[in-house]
Short mmCIF file of C-alpha atoms in Angstrom, two decimals:
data_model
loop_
_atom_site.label_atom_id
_atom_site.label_comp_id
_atom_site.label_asym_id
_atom_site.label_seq_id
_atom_site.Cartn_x
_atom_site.Cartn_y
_atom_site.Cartn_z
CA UNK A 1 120.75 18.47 -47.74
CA UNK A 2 118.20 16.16 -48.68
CA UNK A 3 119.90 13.54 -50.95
CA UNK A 4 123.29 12.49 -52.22
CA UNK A 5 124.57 11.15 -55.28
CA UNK A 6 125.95 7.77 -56.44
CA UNK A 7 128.01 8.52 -59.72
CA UNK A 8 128.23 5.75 -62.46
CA UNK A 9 130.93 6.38 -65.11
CA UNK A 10 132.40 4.33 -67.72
CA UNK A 11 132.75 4.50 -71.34
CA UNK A 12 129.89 4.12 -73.88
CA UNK A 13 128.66 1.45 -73.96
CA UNK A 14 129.78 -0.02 -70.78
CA UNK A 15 125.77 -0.62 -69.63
CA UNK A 16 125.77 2.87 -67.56
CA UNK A 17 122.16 3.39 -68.11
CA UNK A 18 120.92 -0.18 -67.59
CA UNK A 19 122.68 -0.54 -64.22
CA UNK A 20 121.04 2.75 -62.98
CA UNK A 21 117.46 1.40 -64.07
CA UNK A 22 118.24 -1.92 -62.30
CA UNK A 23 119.33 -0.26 -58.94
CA UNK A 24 115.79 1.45 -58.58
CA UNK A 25 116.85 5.27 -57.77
CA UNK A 26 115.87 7.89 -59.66
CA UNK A 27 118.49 8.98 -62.05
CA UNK A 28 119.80 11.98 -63.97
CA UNK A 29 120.96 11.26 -67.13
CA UNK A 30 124.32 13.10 -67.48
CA UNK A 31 124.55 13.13 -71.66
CA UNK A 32 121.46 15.40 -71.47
CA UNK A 33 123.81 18.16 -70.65
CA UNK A 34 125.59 17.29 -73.83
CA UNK A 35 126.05 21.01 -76.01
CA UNK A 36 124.13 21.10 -79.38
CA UNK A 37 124.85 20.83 -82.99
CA UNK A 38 125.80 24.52 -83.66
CA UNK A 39 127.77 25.97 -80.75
CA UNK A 40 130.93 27.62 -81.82
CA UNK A 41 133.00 25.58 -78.47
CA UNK A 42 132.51 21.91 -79.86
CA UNK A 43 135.56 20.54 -79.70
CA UNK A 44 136.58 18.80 -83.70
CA UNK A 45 138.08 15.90 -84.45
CA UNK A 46 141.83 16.67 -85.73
CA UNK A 47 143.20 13.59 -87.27
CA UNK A 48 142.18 10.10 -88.05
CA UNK A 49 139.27 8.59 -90.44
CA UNK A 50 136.62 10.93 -88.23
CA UNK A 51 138.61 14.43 -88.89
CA UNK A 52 136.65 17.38 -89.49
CA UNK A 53 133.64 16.25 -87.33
CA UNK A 54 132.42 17.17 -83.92
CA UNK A 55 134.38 15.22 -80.95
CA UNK A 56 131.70 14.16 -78.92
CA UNK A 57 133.56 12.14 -76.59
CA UNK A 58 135.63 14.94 -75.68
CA UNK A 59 134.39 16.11 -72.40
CA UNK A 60 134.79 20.02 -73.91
CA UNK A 61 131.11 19.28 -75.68
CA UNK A 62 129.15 18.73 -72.39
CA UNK A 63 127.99 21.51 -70.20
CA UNK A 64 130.36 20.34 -66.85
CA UNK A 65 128.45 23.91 -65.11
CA UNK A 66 125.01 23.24 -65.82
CA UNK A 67 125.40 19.57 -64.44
CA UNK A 68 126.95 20.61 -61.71
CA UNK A 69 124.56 22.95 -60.81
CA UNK A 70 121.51 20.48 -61.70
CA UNK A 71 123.29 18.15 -59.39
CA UNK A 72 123.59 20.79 -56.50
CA UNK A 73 119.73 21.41 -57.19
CA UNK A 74 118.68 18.15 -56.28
CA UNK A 75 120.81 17.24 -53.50
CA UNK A 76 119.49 20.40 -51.91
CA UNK A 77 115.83 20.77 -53.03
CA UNK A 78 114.82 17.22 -53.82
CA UNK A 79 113.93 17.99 -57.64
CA UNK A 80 115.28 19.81 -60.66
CA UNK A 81 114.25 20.97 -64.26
CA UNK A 82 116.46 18.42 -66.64
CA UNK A 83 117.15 18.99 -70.23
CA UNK A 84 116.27 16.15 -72.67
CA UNK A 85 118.95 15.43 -75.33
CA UNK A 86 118.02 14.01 -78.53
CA UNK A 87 121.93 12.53 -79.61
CA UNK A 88 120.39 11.50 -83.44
CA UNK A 89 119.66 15.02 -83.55
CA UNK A 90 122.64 16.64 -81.84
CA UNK A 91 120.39 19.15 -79.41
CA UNK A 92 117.93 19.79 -76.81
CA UNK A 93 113.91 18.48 -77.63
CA UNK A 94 112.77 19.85 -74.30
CA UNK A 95 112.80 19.58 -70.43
CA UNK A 96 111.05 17.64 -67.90
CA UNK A 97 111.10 17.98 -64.05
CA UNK A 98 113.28 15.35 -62.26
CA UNK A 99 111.72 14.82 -58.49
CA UNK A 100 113.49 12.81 -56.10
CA UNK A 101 109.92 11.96 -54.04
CA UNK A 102 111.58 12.04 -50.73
CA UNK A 103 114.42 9.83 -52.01
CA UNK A 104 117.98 10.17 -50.52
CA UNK A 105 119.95 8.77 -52.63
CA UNK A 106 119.70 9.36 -56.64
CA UNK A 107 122.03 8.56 -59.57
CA UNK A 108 123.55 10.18 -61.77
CA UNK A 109 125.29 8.40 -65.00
CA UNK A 110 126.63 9.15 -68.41
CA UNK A 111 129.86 9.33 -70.40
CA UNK A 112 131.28 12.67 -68.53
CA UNK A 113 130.28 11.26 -64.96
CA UNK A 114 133.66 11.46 -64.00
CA UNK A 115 134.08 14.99 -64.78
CA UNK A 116 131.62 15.37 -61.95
CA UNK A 117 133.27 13.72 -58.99
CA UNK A 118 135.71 16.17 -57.17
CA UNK A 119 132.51 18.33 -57.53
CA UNK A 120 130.36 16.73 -55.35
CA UNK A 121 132.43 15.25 -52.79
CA UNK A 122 134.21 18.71 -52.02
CA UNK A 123 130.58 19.59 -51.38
CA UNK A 124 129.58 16.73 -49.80
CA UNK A 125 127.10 15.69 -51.73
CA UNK A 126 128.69 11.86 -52.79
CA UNK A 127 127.33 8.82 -51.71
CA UNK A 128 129.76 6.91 -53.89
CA UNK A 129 131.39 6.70 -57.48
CA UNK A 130 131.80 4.20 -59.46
CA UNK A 131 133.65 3.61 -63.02
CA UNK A 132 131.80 0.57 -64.81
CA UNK A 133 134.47 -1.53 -66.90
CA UNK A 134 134.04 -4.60 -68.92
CA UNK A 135 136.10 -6.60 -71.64
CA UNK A 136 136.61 -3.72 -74.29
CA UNK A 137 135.55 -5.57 -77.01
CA UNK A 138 132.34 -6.44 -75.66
CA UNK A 139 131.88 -2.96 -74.71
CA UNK A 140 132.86 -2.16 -78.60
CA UNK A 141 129.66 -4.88 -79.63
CA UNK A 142 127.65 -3.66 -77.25
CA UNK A 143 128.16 -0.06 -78.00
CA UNK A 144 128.03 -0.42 -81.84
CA UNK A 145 124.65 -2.30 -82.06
CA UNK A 146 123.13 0.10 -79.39
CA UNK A 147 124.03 2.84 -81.95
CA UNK A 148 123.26 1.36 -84.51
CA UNK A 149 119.61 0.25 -83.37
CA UNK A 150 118.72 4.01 -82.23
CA UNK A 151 120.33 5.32 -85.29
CA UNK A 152 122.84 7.69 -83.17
CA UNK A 153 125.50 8.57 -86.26
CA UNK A 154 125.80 6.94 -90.09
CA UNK A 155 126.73 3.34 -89.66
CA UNK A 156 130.35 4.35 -91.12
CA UNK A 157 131.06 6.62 -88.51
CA UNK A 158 129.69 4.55 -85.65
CA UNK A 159 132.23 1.76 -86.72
CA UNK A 160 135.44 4.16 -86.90
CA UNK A 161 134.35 5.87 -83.73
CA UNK A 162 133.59 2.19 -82.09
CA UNK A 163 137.17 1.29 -82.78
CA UNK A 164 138.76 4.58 -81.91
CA UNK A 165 137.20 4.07 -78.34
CA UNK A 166 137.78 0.40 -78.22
CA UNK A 167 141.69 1.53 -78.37
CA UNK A 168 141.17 4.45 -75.83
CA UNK A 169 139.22 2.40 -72.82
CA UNK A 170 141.86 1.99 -71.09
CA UNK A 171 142.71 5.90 -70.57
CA UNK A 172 138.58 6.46 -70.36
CA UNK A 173 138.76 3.92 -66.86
CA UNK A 174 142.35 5.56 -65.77
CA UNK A 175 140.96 9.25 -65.61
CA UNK A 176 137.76 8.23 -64.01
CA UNK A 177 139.82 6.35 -60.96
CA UNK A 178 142.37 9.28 -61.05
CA UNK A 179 139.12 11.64 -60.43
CA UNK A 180 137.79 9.58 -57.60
CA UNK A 181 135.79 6.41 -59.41
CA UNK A 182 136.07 2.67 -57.97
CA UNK A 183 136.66 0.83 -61.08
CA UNK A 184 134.07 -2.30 -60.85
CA UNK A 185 132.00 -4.38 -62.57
CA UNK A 186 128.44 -3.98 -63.49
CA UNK A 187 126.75 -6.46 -61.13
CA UNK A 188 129.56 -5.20 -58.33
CA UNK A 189 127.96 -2.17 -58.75
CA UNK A 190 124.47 -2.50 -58.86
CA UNK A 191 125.14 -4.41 -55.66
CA UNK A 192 126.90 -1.40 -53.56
CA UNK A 193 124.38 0.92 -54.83
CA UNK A 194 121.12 -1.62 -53.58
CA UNK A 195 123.44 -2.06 -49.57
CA UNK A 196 123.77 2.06 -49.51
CA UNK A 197 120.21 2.37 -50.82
CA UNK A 198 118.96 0.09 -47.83
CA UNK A 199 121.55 1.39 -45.31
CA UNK A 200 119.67 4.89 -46.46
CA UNK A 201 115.96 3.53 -45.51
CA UNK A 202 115.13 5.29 -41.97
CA UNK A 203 115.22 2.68 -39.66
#
């Protein structure tokens, strides 16, 4: 084993992949595993202002396998070819190689972190997981003008969806803890993550 993993889940928009640039680890992006536009086991939307399109904050359009095994890859080897996810485009744009450079500790974030938990502590690959709450309406302004400036979805569609998940935060930060998260704040967090980085440093 040459690293472990700190998880950070939370829902969109919650400041996931700010934290894991302020900690200083390198980190795999989880939502690069997301499916693409096209595959016949995208989960739809069923009811509501957003019926008839793809339900990408169902955890059924990620690739829980190929995360897992990424994950497994790294722990083990130290580094890892990663797929890069263009969301504006729904699909994959290419690859790059993730190395760890001798790191042991890395993290891994995104809106399915969760999913990833039982995973790697029944392997023993966890450092520690943690869901990242704040005030759901400031995740809701947060979230909307992040997808709005990187043009994720049509503005109409960002809104409904917004409000949809401003309404479901609640259950998003209940099934994370259930699966193994420590619901905290960001800057509660970041500082866990910096003591088990320096408690990692050979001494």
């Amino acid at each position: 084993m040459r690293a472990r993993v700190i998880v950070l889940a939370g829902p969109s928009g919650a400041g996931k992949s700010r934290l894991a640039e302020r900690i200083g680890l390198p980190v795999l992006r989880l939502d690069d595993f997301y499916k693409s536009a096209g595959d016949p086991t995208l989960p739809v939307i069923s009811e509501g202002a957003n019926t008839g399109i793809v339900d990408w904050d169902d955890p059924a359009s990620w690739l829980l396998d190929d995360a897992m095994a990424t994950l497994d890859e790294l722990c083990r080897s130290g580094r890892a070819d990663v797929p890069i996810y263009d969301i504006a485009h729904d699909g994959r744009c290419g690859s790059r190689v993730l190395d760890l450079a001798g790191s042991p500790l890395f993290v891994a974030e995104g809106i399915f972190a969760q999913e990833v938990v039982p995973h790697a502590r029944e392997a023993d690959l966890l450092a520690a997981a943690y869901c990242v709450r704040q005030h759901p309406v400031l995740t809701f302004w947060r979230r909307l003008t992040r997808d709005l400036r990187e043009h994720r979805k049509p503005p109409l569609v960002l809104v409904r969806r917004g409000l949809a998940l401003l309404r479901d935060q609640r259950r998003v930060v209940g099934h994370a803890v259930a699966l193994g998260c420590v619901p905290v704040t960001g800057d509660e967090a970041y500082a866990a993550s910096r003591e088990l980085a320096r408690s990692a440093l050979p001494r």
